[in-house]
CSV table of C-alpha atoms (C1' of nucleotides) in Angstrom, one decimal:
chain,number,residue,atom,x,y,z
A,455,MET,CA,-38.5,0.4,23.6
A,456,ASN,CA,-41.0,-1.3,21.3
A,457,PHE,CA,-39.3,0.0,18.3
A,458,ASN,CA,-37.3,-2.6,16.4
A,459,ARG,CA,-35.6,-3.0,13.1
A,460,PHE,CA,-36.2,-6.7,12.5
A,461,ASP,CA,-38.3,-5.9,9.4
A,462,SER,CA,-35.4,-4.5,7.4
A,463,ALA,CA,-33.7,-6.9,5.1
A,464,GLY,CA,-30.3,-5.4,5.6
A,465,PHE,CA,-30.6,-5.6,9.3
A,466,VAL,CA,-31.9,-9.1,9.4
A,467,ILE,CA,-29.2,-10.4,7.0
A,468,ASN,CA,-26.6,-8.9,9.3
A,469,TRP,CA,-28.2,-10.3,12.4
A,470,CYS,CA,-28.6,-13.8,10.9
A,471,ALA,CA,-25.0,-13.8,9.7
A,472,ARG,CA,-23.8,-13.0,13.2
A,473,VAL,CA,-25.9,-15.7,14.7
A,474,PHE,CA,-24.6,-18.2,12.2
A,475,GLU,CA,-21.0,-17.2,12.8
A,476,ARG,CA,-21.3,-17.3,16.5
A,477,ARG,CA,-22.8,-20.8,16.3
A,478,MET,CA,-20.1,-22.0,14.0
A,479,ALA,CA,-17.4,-20.5,16.2
A,480,GLU,CA,-18.8,-22.4,19.2
A,481,ALA,CA,-18.9,-25.7,17.3
A,482,LEU,CA,-15.4,-25.3,15.8
A,483,ARG,CA,-13.7,-24.1,19.0
A,484,PRO,CA,-13.1,-27.7,20.3
A,485,LEU,CA,-11.3,-28.5,17.1
A,486,GLY,CA,-9.1,-25.5,17.4
A,487,LEU,CA,-10.7,-23.8,14.4
A,488,ALA,CA,-12.2,-20.4,13.8
A,489,PRO,CA,-15.2,-19.8,11.5
A,490,ALA,CA,-13.2,-17.8,9.0
A,491,TYR,CA,-11.0,-20.8,8.4
A,492,LEU,CA,-13.8,-22.8,7.0
A,493,PRO,CA,-14.0,-21.4,3.4
A,494,PRO,CA,-10.3,-21.7,2.7
A,495,LEU,CA,-10.1,-25.1,4.5
A,496,LEU,CA,-12.9,-26.6,2.5
A,497,THR,CA,-11.6,-25.0,-0.7
A,498,LEU,CA,-8.2,-26.4,-0.2
A,499,ALA,CA,-9.6,-29.8,0.7
A,500,ALA,CA,-11.4,-29.9,-2.6
A,501,THR,CA,-8.6,-28.5,-4.8
A,502,GLY,CA,-5.5,-29.8,-3.1
A,503,GLY,CA,-3.8,-26.5,-3.2
A,504,ALA,CA,-4.2,-22.9,-4.4
A,505,THR,CA,-2.5,-19.6,-4.2
A,506,GLN,CA,-3.6,-16.9,-1.8
A,507,GLY,CA,-5.1,-14.9,-4.7
A,508,GLU,CA,-7.0,-17.9,-6.0
A,509,LEU,CA,-8.4,-18.6,-2.5
A,510,ALA,CA,-9.4,-15.0,-2.0
A,511,LYS,CA,-11.3,-15.1,-5.3
A,512,ALA,CA,-12.9,-18.4,-4.6
A,513,VAL,CA,-14.4,-17.4,-1.3
A,514,ALA,CA,-15.2,-13.7,-2.2
A,515,ILE,CA,-12.8,-12.2,0.3
A,516,GLN,CA,-10.3,-9.4,-0.3
A,517,GLN,CA,-6.7,-10.4,-0.7
A,518,PRO,CA,-5.4,-8.7,2.5
A,519,THR,CA,-8.1,-10.4,4.6
A,520,MET,CA,-7.1,-13.8,3.1
A,521,ALA,CA,-3.5,-13.0,3.9
A,522,LEU,CA,-4.3,-12.5,7.5
A,523,THR,CA,-6.6,-15.6,7.7
A,524,LEU,CA,-3.9,-17.8,6.2
A,525,ARG,CA,-1.3,-16.4,8.6
A,526,ARG,CA,-3.5,-17.4,11.5
A,527,MET,CA,-4.1,-20.8,9.9
A,528,GLU,CA,-0.4,-21.3,9.4
A,529,ARG,CA,0.2,-20.2,13.1
A,530,ASP,CA,-2.4,-22.9,14.1
A,531,GLY,CA,-0.6,-25.6,12.0
A,532,LEU,CA,-3.4,-25.9,9.4
A,533,VAL,CA,-1.7,-24.8,6.2
A,534,MET,CA,1.7,-24.5,4.8
A,535,ARG,CA,3.0,-22.5,1.9
A,536,VAL,CA,5.0,-24.2,-0.8
A,537,PRO,CA,7.0,-21.6,-2.7
A,538,ASP,CA,6.5,-21.6,-6.4
A,539,LYS,CA,10.0,-21.8,-8.0
A,540,ALA,CA,8.8,-20.8,-11.4
A,541,ASP,CA,7.3,-17.5,-10.0
A,542,GLN,CA,8.8,-16.4,-6.8
A,543,ARG,CA,6.0,-14.0,-6.0
A,544,ARG,CA,3.6,-16.9,-5.5
A,545,ALA,CA,3.3,-19.8,-3.1
A,546,ILE,CA,0.9,-22.7,-3.2
A,547,VAL,CA,-1.0,-23.0,0.0
A,548,ARG,CA,-1.7,-26.6,1.1
A,549,LEU,CA,-3.4,-28.2,4.1
A,550,THR,CA,-1.2,-29.9,6.6
A,551,PRO,CA,-2.0,-33.6,7.5
A,552,LYS,CA,-3.5,-32.3,10.7
A,553,ALA,CA,-5.9,-30.1,8.8
A,554,GLU,CA,-6.8,-32.9,6.4
A,555,GLU,CA,-7.7,-35.1,9.3
A,556,LEU,CA,-10.1,-32.5,10.5
A,557,VAL,CA,-11.9,-32.0,7.2
A,558,PRO,CA,-14.6,-34.7,7.6
A,559,ARG,CA,-15.5,-33.6,11.1
A,560,VAL,CA,-15.7,-30.0,9.9
A,561,GLU,CA,-17.9,-30.9,7.0
A,562,GLY,CA,-20.2,-32.8,9.4
A,563,LEU,CA,-20.4,-29.8,11.8
A,564,ALA,CA,-21.1,-27.4,9.0
A,565,ARG,CA,-23.8,-29.7,7.6
A,566,SER,CA,-25.5,-30.1,11.0
A,567,ILE,CA,-25.5,-26.4,11.7
A,568,ASN,CA,-27.1,-25.7,8.3
A,569,GLU,CA,-29.6,-28.4,9.0
A,570,ALA,CA,-30.4,-26.9,12.5
A,571,ALA,CA,-31.0,-23.5,10.8
A,572,PHE,CA,-33.7,-25.0,8.6
A,573,GLU,CA,-35.4,-27.2,11.2
A,574,GLY,CA,-39.1,-27.0,10.9
A,575,LEU,CA,-39.0,-25.2,7.6
A,576,PRO,CA,-40.2,-26.6,4.3
A,577,ASP,CA,-37.8,-28.7,2.3
A,578,ASP,CA,-37.2,-26.1,-0.3
A,579,ALA,CA,-36.4,-23.4,2.3
A,580,PRO,CA,-32.6,-23.7,1.9
A,581,ALA,CA,-32.6,-23.6,-1.8
A,582,GLN,CA,-35.1,-20.7,-1.8
A,583,LEU,CA,-33.0,-18.7,0.8
A,584,ILE,CA,-29.8,-19.3,-1.1
A,585,ASP,CA,-31.4,-18.2,-4.3
A,586,LEU,CA,-32.8,-15.0,-2.8
A,587,LEU,CA,-29.5,-14.1,-1.2
A,588,HIS,CA,-27.6,-14.8,-4.3
A,589,ARG,CA,-29.8,-12.5,-6.3
A,590,ALA,CA,-29.7,-9.8,-3.7
A,591,ALA,CA,-25.9,-9.9,-3.4
A,592,HIS,CA,-25.5,-9.8,-7.2
A,593,ASN,CA,-27.8,-6.8,-7.3
A,594,LEU,CA,-25.6,-5.0,-4.8
A,595,GLU,CA,-22.2,-5.9,-6.1
A,596,ARG,CA,-20.4,-2.9,-7.4
A,597,PRO,CA,-22.1,-1.9,-10.6
A,598,GLU,CA,-18.9,-1.1,-12.5
A,599,LYS,CA,-17.7,-4.2,-14.4
A,600,GLY,CA,-21.3,-5.5,-14.4
B,666,MET,CA,-10.5,-23.5,-9.1
B,667,ASN,CA,-14.0,-24.6,-10.2
B,668,PHE,CA,-14.8,-25.4,-6.7
B,669,ASN,CA,-17.0,-22.9,-4.9
B,670,ARG,CA,-19.0,-22.7,-1.7
B,671,PHE,CA,-21.8,-20.6,-2.9
B,672,ASP,CA,-24.3,-23.3,-2.3
B,673,SER,CA,-24.0,-23.4,1.4
B,674,ALA,CA,-26.5,-21.3,3.3
B,675,GLY,CA,-24.0,-20.2,6.0
B,676,PHE,CA,-21.5,-19.0,3.5
B,677,VAL,CA,-24.0,-17.2,1.3
B,678,ILE,CA,-25.5,-15.4,4.3
B,679,ASN,CA,-22.1,-14.2,5.3
B,680,TRP,CA,-21.3,-13.1,1.8
B,681,CYS,CA,-24.5,-11.3,1.3
B,682,ALA,CA,-24.2,-9.5,4.7
B,683,ARG,CA,-20.7,-8.3,3.7
B,684,VAL,CA,-21.9,-7.1,0.3
B,685,PHE,CA,-24.8,-5.3,2.0
B,686,GLU,CA,-22.5,-3.7,4.5
B,687,ARG,CA,-20.0,-2.6,2.0
B,688,ARG,CA,-22.7,-0.9,-0.1
B,689,MET,CA,-24.1,0.8,2.9
B,690,ALA,CA,-20.7,2.0,4.1
B,691,GLU,CA,-20.1,3.5,0.7
B,692,ALA,CA,-23.5,5.3,0.6
B,693,LEU,CA,-23.1,6.6,4.2
B,694,ARG,CA,-19.5,7.8,3.9
B,695,PRO,CA,-20.4,11.1,2.3
B,696,LEU,CA,-22.6,11.8,5.4
B,697,GLY,CA,-19.8,11.0,7.8
B,698,LEU,CA,-21.6,7.9,9.0
B,699,ALA,CA,-20.6,4.2,9.3
B,700,PRO,CA,-23.0,1.3,8.7
B,701,ALA,CA,-22.9,0.2,12.4
B,702,TYR,CA,-24.3,3.6,13.3
B,703,LEU,CA,-27.5,2.9,11.5
B,704,PRO,CA,-29.3,0.6,14.0
B,705,PRO,CA,-28.7,2.8,17.1
B,706,LEU,CA,-29.3,6.0,15.0
B,707,LEU,CA,-32.7,4.9,13.8
B,708,THR,CA,-33.7,3.4,17.1
B,709,LEU,CA,-32.9,6.7,18.8
B,710,ALA,CA,-34.7,8.6,16.2
B,711,ALA,CA,-37.8,6.5,16.9
B,712,THR,CA,-37.6,6.5,20.6
B,713,GLY,CA,-36.1,9.9,21.4
B,714,GLY,CA,-33.6,8.3,23.8
B,715,ALA,CA,-32.4,5.1,25.4
B,716,THR,CA,-29.8,3.7,27.6
B,717,GLN,CA,-26.8,1.8,26.2
B,718,GLY,CA,-28.3,-1.5,27.5
B,719,GLU,CA,-31.7,-0.8,25.9
B,720,LEU,CA,-30.0,0.0,22.6
B,721,ALA,CA,-27.9,-3.1,22.7
B,722,LYS,CA,-31.0,-5.3,23.3
B,723,ALA,CA,-33.1,-3.5,20.7
B,724,VAL,CA,-30.6,-4.1,17.9
B,725,ALA,CA,-29.3,-7.6,19.0
B,726,ILE,CA,-25.7,-6.5,19.7
B,727,GLN,CA,-23.6,-7.3,22.7
B,728,GLN,CA,-23.3,-4.5,25.3
B,729,PRO,CA,-19.5,-4.1,24.9
B,730,THR,CA,-19.9,-3.7,21.1
B,731,MET,CA,-22.6,-1.1,21.6
B,732,ALA,CA,-20.4,0.8,24.1
B,733,LEU,CA,-17.7,1.1,21.4
B,734,THR,CA,-20.1,2.1,18.6
B,735,LEU,CA,-21.6,4.8,20.9
B,736,ARG,CA,-18.2,6.0,21.7
B,737,ARG,CA,-17.4,6.4,18.0
B,738,MET,CA,-20.8,8.1,17.4
B,739,GLU,CA,-20.1,10.5,20.2
B,740,ARG,CA,-16.6,11.2,18.8
B,741,ASP,CA,-18.4,12.0,15.5
B,742,GLY,CA,-20.8,14.3,17.1
B,743,LEU,CA,-23.9,12.1,16.6
B,744,VAL,CA,-25.0,11.3,20.1
B,745,MET,CA,-24.6,12.7,23.6
B,746,ARG,CA,-25.1,11.0,26.9
B,747,VAL,CA,-27.4,12.6,29.5
B,748,PRO,CA,-26.5,11.3,33.0
B,749,ASP,CA,-29.4,9.9,34.9
B,750,LYS,CA,-29.4,11.6,38.2
B,751,ALA,CA,-31.7,9.0,39.8
B,752,ASP,CA,-29.3,6.2,38.9
B,753,GLN,CA,-25.7,7.3,38.4
B,754,ARG,CA,-24.7,4.1,36.6
B,755,ARG,CA,-27.0,4.9,33.7
B,756,ALA,CA,-27.0,7.6,31.0
B,757,ILE,CA,-29.7,8.3,28.5
B,758,VAL,CA,-28.2,8.4,25.0
B,759,ARG,CA,-29.8,11.0,22.7
B,760,LEU,CA,-29.2,12.1,19.1
B,761,THR,CA,-27.5,15.5,18.6
B,762,PRO,CA,-29.3,18.0,16.4
B,763,LYS,CA,-26.7,17.2,13.7
B,764,ALA,CA,-27.7,13.6,13.8
B,765,GLU,CA,-31.4,14.4,13.8
B,766,GLU,CA,-31.0,16.4,10.6
B,767,LEU,CA,-29.4,13.4,9.0
B,768,VAL,CA,-32.1,10.9,9.8
B,769,PRO,CA,-34.4,11.5,6.8
B,770,ARG,CA,-31.5,11.2,4.4
B,771,VAL,CA,-30.3,8.1,6.1
B,772,GLU,CA,-33.7,6.5,5.9
B,773,GLY,CA,-33.8,7.3,2.3
B,774,LEU,CA,-30.5,5.7,1.6
B,775,ALA,CA,-31.3,2.6,3.6
B,776,ARG,CA,-34.6,2.3,1.7
B,777,SER,CA,-33.0,2.7,-1.7
B,778,ILE,CA,-30.3,0.1,-1.0
B,779,ASN,CA,-32.9,-2.4,0.2
B,780,GLU,CA,-34.9,-1.7,-3.0
B,781,ALA,CA,-31.8,-2.1,-5.1
B,782,ALA,CA,-31.2,-5.5,-3.5
B,783,PHE,CA,-34.6,-6.8,-4.6
B,784,GLU,CA,-34.6,-5.3,-8.1
B,785,GLY,CA,-36.0,-7.7,-10.6
B,786,LEU,CA,-37.3,-10.0,-7.8
B,787,PRO,CA,-41.0,-10.8,-7.1
B,788,ASP,CA,-42.8,-8.3,-4.9
B,789,ASP,CA,-43.0,-10.8,-2.0
B,790,ALA,CA,-39.2,-11.5,-2.1
B,791,PRO,CA,-38.3,-9.1,0.7
B,792,ALA,CA,-41.0,-10.5,3.0
B,793,GLN,CA,-40.1,-14.0,2.1
B,794,LEU,CA,-36.4,-13.5,2.7
B,795,ILE,CA,-36.9,-11.7,6.0
B,796,ASP,CA,-39.2,-14.5,7.1
B,797,LEU,CA,-36.7,-17.2,6.2
B,798,LEU,CA,-33.8,-15.4,7.9
B,799,HIS,CA,-35.8,-14.8,11.0
B,800,ARG,CA,-36.7,-18.4,11.4
B,801,ALA,CA,-33.1,-19.6,10.7
B,802,ALA,CA,-31.7,-17.1,13.2
B,803,HIS,CA,-34.2,-18.1,15.8
B,804,ASN,CA,-33.4,-21.8,15.2
B,805,LEU,CA,-29.7,-21.0,15.8
B,806,GLU,CA,-30.0,-18.7,18.8
B,807,ARG,CA,-28.5,-20.3,21.9
B,808,PRO,CA,-30.8,-23.1,22.9
B,809,GLU,CA,-30.7,-22.5,26.6
B,810,LYS,CA,-33.5,-20.1,27.7
B,811,GLY,CA,-35.1,-20.9,24.3
C,1227,DC,C1',-26.5,0.1,58.8
C,1228,DG,C1',-23.4,-2.9,56.1
C,1229,DG,C1',-22.1,-6.4,53.2
C,1230,DA,C1',-23.8,-9.5,49.4
C,1231,DA,C1',-25.9,-9.7,45.2
C,1232,DC,C1',-27.4,-7.4,41.2
C,1233,DT,C1',-27.0,-4.0,37.3
C,1234,DA,C1',-24.9,-0.7,34.0
C,1235,DT,C1',-21.1,0.5,31.8
C,1236,DA,C1',-16.1,0.1,30.7
C,1237,DT,C1',-11.8,-2.2,29.3
C,1238,DA,C1',-8.8,-5.9,27.4
C,1239,DG,C1',-7.8,-8.9,24.0
C,1240,DC,C1',-8.8,-11.0,19.9
C,1241,DA,C1',-10.9,-12.3,15.1
C,1242,DT,C1',-12.6,-10.8,10.9
C,1243,DG,C1',-13.3,-7.7,7.4
C,1244,DC,C1',-12.3,-3.4,4.7
C,1245,DT,C1',-9.4,0.2,2.0
C,1246,DA,C1',-5.1,2.2,0.8
C,1247,DT,C1',-0.5,1.5,0.0
C,1248,DA,C1',4.1,-0.7,-0.1
C,1249,DT,C1',7.2,-4.2,-1.8
C,1250,DA,C1',8.9,-7.7,-4.5
C,1251,DT,C1',8.9,-10.2,-8.6
C,1252,DG,C1',7.6,-11.0,-13.4
C,1253,DC,C1',6.8,-9.5,-18.2
C,1254,DT,C1',7.0,-6.4,-22.4
C,1255,DG,C1',8.4,-3.2,-25.8
C,1256,DC,C1',11.8,-0.4,-27.3
D,1111,DG,C1',18.9,-5.2,-21.3
D,1112,DC,C1',16.2,-2.1,-19.0
D,1113,DA,C1',12.3,1.1,-18.1
D,1114,DG,C1',7.8,0.8,-17.1
D,1115,DC,C1',3.6,-1.7,-16.4
D,1116,DA,C1',1.4,-5.8,-14.3
D,1117,DT,C1',0.8,-9.1,-10.7
D,1118,DA,C1',1.3,-11.4,-6.0
D,1119,DT,C1',1.7,-10.8,-1.4
D,1120,DA,C1',2.4,-7.9,2.8
D,1121,DT,C1',1.5,-4.1,5.9
D,1122,DA,C1',-0.9,-0.2,8.1
D,1123,DG,C1',-4.8,1.5,10.0
D,1124,DC,C1',-9.4,1.2,11.1
D,1125,DA,C1',-14.4,-0.6,12.1
D,1126,DT,C1',-17.2,-4.0,13.9
D,1127,DG,C1',-18.1,-7.9,16.5
D,1128,DC,C1',-17.3,-11.4,20.2
D,1129,DT,C1',-16.0,-13.2,25.1
D,1130,DA,C1',-14.3,-12.4,29.6
D,1131,DT,C1',-13.6,-9.5,33.1
D,1132,DA,C1',-13.3,-5.1,35.9
D,1133,DT,C1',-15.5,-1.2,38.1
D,1134,DA,C1',-18.9,1.5,39.9
D,1135,DG,C1',-23.4,2.3,41.6
D,1136,DT,C1',-27.9,0.3,43.5
D,1137,DT,C1',-30.7,-2.8,46.1
D,1138,DC,C1',-31.9,-5.9,49.4
D,1139,DC,C1',-31.7,-8.4,53.5
D,1140,DG,C1',-30.2,-9.6,58.0
DNA sequence: CGGAACTATATAGCATGCTATATATGCTGC
DNA sequence: GCAGCATATATAGCATGCTATATAGTTCCG
């Protein structure tokens, strides 16, 4: 059992993503939040409101996935949907006051986990990592529509 | 909707992992394989056989997750379980001939996707990325028993 | 030997993500 | 104005991952 796959980029990225998410889940649990809530939560905090489709695009998630995440967030009292009278297909998603109160603590948690990840690494490690991942992801995005 | 989260390490890692996995799923589909099969498949190809627990440890996945993945792989005719007579709790998981035939093609696919990810990047980008992710993941692994 | 502690695997229940497809509403050109 | 296309959201069905817990077999100790 000496064999291991920890020298393959694809594998290590997946592994690291899972470690990150687990850590985040753990930190967010006491606040009643799940890690998948974070991107829409922070996006809504910054924009004040957005449709489901806009949110999905902003955080690079498919629309059906965002639909489910928002449903859970609604169930947990974090967002509400304000129907758009001008276009009855749409609804503007907004944070509840409860969610808005949580935002600063959530941002603090996210920051501290990011910092913990880079502890003992050079100052430019975060920027470097993010840059490399960005380029790799762009390289792998579906080729059609360049 | 100018706001975006693509400058947070946690977010970008998650995003990149999903892009990677989607691409892998797409490439493996014609072979009748799923991306989660890859780590156990290649581990078994290298070792000749392992128990479920050994596999889970080797690829950094929880045991219940590995149990389900192996069940799907068995369903798809890729692995078989050879009961261990000396210890009836255990079974040695082995690749079927069908799976063994696929291994070279799978390795080729995995390699070419990894290469595509780093296209246009400096030669040391893969090593650098893997190193950074390794350190980050280790930093975030549960502290107890660290 | 027999029960307690340990180990290997299985199951339950849930979250998160995907693709494919349905539904409901809006828009456009005849 | 309405048929047909476009857009927004919802649903179905599945894979992958996690935690918590159950079950079954092994080991160890008195």
